[in-house]
PDB file with SEQRES, HELIX, SHEET and CRYST1 records, atoms N, CA, C and O in Angstrom:
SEQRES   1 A   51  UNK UNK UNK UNK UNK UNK UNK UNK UNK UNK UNK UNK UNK          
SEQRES   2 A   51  UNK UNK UNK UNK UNK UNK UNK UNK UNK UNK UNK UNK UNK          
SEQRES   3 A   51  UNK UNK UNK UNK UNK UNK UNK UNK UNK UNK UNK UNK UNK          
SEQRES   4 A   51  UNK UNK UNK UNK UNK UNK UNK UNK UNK UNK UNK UNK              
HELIX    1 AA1 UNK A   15  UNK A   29  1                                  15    
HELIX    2 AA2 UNK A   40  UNK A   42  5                                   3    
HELIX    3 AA3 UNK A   43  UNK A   46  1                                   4    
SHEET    1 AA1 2 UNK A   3  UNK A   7  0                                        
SHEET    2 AA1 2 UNK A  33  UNK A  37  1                                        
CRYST1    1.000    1.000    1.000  90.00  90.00  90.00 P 1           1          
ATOM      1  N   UNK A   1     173.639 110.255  27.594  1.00  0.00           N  
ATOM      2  CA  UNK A   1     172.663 109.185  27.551  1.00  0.00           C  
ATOM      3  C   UNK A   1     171.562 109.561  26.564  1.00  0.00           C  
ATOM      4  O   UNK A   1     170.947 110.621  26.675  1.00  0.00           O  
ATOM      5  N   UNK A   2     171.287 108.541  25.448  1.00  0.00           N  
ATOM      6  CA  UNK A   2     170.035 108.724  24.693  1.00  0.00           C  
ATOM      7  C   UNK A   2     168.584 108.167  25.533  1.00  0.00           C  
ATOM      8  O   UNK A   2     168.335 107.339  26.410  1.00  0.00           O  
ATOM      9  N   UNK A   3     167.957 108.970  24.851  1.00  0.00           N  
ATOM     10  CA  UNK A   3     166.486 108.786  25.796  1.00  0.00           C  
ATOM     11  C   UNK A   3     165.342 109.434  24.298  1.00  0.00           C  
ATOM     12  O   UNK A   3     165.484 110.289  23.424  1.00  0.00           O  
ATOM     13  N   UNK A   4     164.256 108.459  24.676  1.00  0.00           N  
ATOM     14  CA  UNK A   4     163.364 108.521  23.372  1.00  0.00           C  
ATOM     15  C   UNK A   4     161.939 108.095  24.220  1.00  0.00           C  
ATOM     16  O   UNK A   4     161.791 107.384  25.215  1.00  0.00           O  
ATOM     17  N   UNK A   5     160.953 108.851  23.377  1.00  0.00           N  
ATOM     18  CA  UNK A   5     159.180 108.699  24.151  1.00  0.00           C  
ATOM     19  C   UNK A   5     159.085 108.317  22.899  1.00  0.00           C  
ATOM     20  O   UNK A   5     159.595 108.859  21.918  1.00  0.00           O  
ATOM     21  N   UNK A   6     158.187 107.033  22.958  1.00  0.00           N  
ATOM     22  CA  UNK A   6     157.505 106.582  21.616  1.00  0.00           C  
ATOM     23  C   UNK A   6     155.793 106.760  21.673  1.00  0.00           C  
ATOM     24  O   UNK A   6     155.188 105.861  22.257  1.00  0.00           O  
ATOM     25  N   UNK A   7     155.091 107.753  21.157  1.00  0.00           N  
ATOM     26  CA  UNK A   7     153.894 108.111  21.481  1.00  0.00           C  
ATOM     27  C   UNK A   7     153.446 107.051  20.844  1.00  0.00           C  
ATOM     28  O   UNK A   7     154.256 106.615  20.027  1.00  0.00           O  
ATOM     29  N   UNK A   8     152.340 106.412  20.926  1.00  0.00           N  
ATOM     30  CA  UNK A   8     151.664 105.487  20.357  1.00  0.00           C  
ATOM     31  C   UNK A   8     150.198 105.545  20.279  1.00  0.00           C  
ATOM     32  O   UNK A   8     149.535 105.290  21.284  1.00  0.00           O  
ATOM     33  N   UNK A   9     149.641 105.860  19.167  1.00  0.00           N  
ATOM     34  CA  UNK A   9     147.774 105.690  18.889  1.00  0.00           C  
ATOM     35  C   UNK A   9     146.834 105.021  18.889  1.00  0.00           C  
ATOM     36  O   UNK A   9     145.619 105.174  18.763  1.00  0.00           O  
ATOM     37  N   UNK A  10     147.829 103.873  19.119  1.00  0.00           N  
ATOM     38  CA  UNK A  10     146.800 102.245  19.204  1.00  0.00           C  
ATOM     39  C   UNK A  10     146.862 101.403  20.734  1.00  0.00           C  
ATOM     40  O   UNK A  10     147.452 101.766  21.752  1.00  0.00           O  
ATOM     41  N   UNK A  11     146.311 100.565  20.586  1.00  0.00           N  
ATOM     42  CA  UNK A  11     146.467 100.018  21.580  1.00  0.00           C  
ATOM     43  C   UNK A  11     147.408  98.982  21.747  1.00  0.00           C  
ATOM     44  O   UNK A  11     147.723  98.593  22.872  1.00  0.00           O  
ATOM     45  N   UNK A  12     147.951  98.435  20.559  1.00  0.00           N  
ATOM     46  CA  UNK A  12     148.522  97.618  20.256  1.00  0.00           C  
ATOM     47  C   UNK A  12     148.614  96.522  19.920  1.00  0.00           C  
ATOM     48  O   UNK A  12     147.427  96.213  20.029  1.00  0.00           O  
ATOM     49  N   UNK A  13     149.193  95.466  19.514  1.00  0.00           N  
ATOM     50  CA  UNK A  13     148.542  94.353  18.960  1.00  0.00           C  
ATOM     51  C   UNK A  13     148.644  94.259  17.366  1.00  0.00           C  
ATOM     52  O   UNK A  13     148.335  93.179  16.863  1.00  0.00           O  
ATOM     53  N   UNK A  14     149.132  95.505  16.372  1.00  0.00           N  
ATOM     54  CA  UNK A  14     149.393  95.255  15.017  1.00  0.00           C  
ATOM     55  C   UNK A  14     150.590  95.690  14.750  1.00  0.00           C  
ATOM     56  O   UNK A  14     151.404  96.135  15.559  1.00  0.00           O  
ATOM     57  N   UNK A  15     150.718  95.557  13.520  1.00  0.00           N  
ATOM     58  CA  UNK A  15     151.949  95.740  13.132  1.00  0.00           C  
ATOM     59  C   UNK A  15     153.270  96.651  13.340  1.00  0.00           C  
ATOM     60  O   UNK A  15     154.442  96.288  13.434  1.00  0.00           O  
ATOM     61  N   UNK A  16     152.642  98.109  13.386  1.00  0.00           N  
ATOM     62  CA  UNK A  16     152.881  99.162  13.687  1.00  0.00           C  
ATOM     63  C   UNK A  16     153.850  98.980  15.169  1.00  0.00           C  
ATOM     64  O   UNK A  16     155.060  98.824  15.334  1.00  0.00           O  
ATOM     65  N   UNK A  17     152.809  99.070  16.028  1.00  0.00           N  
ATOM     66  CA  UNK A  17     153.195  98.846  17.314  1.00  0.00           C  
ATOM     67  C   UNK A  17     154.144  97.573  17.888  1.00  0.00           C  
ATOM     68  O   UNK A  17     154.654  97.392  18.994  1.00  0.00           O  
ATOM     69  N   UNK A  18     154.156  96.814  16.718  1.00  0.00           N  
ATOM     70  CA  UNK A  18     154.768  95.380  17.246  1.00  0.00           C  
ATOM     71  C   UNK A  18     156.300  96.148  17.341  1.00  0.00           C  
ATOM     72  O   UNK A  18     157.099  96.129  18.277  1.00  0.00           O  
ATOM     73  N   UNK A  19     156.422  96.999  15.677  1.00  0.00           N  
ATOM     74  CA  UNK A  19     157.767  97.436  14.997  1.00  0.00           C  
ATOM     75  C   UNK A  19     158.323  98.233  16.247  1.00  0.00           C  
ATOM     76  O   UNK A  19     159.432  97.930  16.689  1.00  0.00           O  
ATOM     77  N   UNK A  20     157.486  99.371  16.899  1.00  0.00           N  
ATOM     78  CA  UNK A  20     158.213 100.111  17.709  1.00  0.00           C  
ATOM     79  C   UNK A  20     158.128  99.448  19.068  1.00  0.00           C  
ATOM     80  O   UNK A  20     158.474 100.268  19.918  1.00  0.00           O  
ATOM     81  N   UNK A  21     157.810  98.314  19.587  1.00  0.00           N  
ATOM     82  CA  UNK A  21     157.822  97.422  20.402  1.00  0.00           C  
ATOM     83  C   UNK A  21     159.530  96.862  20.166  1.00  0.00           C  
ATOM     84  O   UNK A  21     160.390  96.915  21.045  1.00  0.00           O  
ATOM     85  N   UNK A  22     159.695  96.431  19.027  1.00  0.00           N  
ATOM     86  CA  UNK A  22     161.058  95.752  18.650  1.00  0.00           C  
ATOM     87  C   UNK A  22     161.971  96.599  19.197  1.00  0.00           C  
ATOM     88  O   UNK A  22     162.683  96.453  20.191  1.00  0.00           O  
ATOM     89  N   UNK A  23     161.842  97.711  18.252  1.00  0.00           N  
ATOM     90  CA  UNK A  23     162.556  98.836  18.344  1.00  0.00           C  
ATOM     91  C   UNK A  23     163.144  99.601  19.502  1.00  0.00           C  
ATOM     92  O   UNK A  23     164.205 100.219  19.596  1.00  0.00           O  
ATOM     93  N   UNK A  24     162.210  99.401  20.319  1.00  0.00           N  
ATOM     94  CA  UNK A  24     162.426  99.954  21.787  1.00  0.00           C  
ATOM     95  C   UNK A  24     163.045  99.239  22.627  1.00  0.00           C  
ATOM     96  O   UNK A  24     163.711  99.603  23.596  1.00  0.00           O  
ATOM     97  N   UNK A  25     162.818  98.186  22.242  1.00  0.00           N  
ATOM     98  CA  UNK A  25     163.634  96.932  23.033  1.00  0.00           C  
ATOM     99  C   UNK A  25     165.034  97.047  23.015  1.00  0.00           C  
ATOM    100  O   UNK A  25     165.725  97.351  23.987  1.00  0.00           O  
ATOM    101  N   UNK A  26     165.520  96.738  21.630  1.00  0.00           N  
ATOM    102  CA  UNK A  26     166.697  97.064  20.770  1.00  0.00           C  
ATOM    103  C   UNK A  26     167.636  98.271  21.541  1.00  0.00           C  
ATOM    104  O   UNK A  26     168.796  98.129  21.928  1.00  0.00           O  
ATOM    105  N   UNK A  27     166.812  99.471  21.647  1.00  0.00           N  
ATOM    106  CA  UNK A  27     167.596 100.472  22.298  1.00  0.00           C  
ATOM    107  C   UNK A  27     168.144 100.372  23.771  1.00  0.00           C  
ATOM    108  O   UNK A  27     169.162 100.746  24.353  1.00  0.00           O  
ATOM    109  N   UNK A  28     167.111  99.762  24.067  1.00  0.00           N  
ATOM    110  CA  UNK A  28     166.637  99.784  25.741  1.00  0.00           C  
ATOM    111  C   UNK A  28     167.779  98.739  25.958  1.00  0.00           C  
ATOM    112  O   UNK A  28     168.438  99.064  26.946  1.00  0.00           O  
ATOM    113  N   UNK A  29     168.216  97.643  25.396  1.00  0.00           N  
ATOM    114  CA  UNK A  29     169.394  96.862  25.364  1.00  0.00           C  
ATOM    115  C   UNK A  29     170.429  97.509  25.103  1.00  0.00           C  
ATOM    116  O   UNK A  29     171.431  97.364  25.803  1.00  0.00           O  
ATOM    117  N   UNK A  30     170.406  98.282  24.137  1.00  0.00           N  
ATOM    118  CA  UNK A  30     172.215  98.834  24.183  1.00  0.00           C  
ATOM    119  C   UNK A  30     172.197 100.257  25.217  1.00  0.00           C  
ATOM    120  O   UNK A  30     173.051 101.141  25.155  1.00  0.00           O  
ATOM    121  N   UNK A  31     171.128 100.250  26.079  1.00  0.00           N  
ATOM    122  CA  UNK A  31     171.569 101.573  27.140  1.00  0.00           C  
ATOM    123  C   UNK A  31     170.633 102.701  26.819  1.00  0.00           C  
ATOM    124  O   UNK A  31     170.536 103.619  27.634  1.00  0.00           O  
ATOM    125  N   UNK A  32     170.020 102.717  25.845  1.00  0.00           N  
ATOM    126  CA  UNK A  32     169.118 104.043  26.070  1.00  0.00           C  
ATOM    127  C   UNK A  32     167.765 103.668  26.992  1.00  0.00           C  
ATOM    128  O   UNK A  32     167.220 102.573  27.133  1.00  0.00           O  
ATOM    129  N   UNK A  33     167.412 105.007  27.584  1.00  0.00           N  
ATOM    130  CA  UNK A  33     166.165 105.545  28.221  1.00  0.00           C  
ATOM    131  C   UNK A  33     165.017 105.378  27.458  1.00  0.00           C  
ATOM    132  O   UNK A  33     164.610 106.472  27.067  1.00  0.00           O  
ATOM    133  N   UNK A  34     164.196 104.259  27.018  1.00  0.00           N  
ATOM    134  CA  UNK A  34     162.999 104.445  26.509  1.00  0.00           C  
ATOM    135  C   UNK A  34     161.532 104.545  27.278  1.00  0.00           C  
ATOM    136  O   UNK A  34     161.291 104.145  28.417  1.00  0.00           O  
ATOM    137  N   UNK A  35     160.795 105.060  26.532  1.00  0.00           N  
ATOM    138  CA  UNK A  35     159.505 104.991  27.258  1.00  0.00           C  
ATOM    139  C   UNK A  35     158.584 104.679  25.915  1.00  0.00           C  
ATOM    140  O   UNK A  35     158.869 104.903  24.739  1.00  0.00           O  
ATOM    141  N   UNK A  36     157.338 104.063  26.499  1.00  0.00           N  
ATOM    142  CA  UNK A  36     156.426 104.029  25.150  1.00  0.00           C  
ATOM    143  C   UNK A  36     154.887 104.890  26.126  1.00  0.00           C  
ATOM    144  O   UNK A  36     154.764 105.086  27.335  1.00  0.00           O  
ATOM    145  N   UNK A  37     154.475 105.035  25.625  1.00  0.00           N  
ATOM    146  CA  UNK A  37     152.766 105.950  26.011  1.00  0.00           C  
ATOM    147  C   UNK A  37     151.950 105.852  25.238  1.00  0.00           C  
ATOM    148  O   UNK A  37     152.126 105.880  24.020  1.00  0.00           O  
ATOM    149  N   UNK A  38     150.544 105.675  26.011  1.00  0.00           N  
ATOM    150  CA  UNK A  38     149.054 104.904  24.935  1.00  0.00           C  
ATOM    151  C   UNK A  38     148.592 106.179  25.570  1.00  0.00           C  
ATOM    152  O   UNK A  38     149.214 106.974  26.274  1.00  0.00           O  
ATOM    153  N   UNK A  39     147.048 106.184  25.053  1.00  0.00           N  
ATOM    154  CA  UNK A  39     146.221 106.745  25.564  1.00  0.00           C  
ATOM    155  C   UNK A  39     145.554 105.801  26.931  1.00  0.00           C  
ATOM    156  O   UNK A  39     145.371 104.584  26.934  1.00  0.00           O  
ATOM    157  N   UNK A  40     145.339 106.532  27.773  1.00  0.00           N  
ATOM    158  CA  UNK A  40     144.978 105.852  29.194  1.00  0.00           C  
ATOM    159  C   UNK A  40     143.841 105.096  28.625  1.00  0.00           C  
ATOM    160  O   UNK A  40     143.985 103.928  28.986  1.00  0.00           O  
ATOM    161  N   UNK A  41     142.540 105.251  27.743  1.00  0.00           N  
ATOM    162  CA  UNK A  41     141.530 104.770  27.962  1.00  0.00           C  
ATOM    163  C   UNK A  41     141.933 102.762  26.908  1.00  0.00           C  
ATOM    164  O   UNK A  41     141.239 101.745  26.914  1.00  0.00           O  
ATOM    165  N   UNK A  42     143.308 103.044  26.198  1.00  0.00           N  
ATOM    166  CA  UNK A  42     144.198 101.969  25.463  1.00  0.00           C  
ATOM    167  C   UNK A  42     144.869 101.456  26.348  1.00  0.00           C  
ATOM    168  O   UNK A  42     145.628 100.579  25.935  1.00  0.00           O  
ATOM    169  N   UNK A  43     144.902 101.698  27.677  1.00  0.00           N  
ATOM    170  CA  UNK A  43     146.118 101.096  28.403  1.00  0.00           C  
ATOM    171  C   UNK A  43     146.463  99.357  28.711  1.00  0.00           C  
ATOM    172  O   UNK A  43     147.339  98.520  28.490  1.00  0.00           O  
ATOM    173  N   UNK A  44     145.030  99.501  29.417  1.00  0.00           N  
ATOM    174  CA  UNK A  44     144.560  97.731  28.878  1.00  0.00           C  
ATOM    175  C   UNK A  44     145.297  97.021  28.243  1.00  0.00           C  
ATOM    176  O   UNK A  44     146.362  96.479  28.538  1.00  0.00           O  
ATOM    177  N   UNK A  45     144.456  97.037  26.977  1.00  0.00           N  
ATOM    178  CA  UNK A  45     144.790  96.333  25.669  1.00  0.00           C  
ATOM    179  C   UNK A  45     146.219  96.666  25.494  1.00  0.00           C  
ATOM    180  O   UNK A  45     146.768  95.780  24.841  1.00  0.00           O  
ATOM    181  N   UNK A  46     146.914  97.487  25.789  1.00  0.00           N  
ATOM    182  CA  UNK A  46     148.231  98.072  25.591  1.00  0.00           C  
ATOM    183  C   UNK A  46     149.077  96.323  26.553  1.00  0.00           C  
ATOM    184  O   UNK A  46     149.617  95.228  26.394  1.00  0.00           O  
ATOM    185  N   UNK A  47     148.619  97.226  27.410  1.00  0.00           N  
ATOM    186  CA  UNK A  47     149.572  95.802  28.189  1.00  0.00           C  
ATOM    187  C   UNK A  47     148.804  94.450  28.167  1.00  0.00           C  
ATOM    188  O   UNK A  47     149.235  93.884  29.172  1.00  0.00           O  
ATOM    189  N   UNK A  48     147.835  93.556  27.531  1.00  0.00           N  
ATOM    190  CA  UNK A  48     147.835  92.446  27.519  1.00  0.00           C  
ATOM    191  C   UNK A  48     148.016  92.340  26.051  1.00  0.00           C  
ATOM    192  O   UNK A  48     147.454  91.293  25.732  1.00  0.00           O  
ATOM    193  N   UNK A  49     148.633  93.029  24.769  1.00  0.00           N  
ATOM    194  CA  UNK A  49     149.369  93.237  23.829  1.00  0.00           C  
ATOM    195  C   UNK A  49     150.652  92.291  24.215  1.00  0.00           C  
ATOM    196  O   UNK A  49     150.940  91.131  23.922  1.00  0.00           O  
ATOM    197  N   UNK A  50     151.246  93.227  24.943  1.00  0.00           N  
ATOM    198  CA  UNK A  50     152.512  93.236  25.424  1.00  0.00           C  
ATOM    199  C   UNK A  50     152.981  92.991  27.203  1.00  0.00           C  
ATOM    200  O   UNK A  50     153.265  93.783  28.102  1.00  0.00           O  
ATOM    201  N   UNK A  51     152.891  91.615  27.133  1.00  0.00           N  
ATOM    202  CA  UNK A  51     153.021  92.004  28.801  1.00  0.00           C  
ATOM    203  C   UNK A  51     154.177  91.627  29.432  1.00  0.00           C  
ATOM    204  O   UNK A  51     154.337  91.874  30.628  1.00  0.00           O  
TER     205      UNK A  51                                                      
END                                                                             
């Protein structure tokens, strides 16, 4: 089984993050283990980014 942590620096909401948003999805559909991780004080904005 593939499995991947996508560290992330933002909170989310631009471009960057949209890409490994896609990306993770993508995997997470054909069977891999993903995770993504903000900084706690980004978590927020992290998830009303992406909810």
């Amino acid at each position: 089984m593939i499995a991947a942590l996508f560290v992330l620096p933002t909170r989310g909401g631009n471009g960057g993050a949209n890409s490994v948003i896609q990306e993770a999805t993508a995997l997470a559909r054909m069977g891999c283990h993903i995770g993504i991780t903000v900084q706690k004080k980004q978590l927020a904005d992290f998830r009303n980014s992406y909810p």
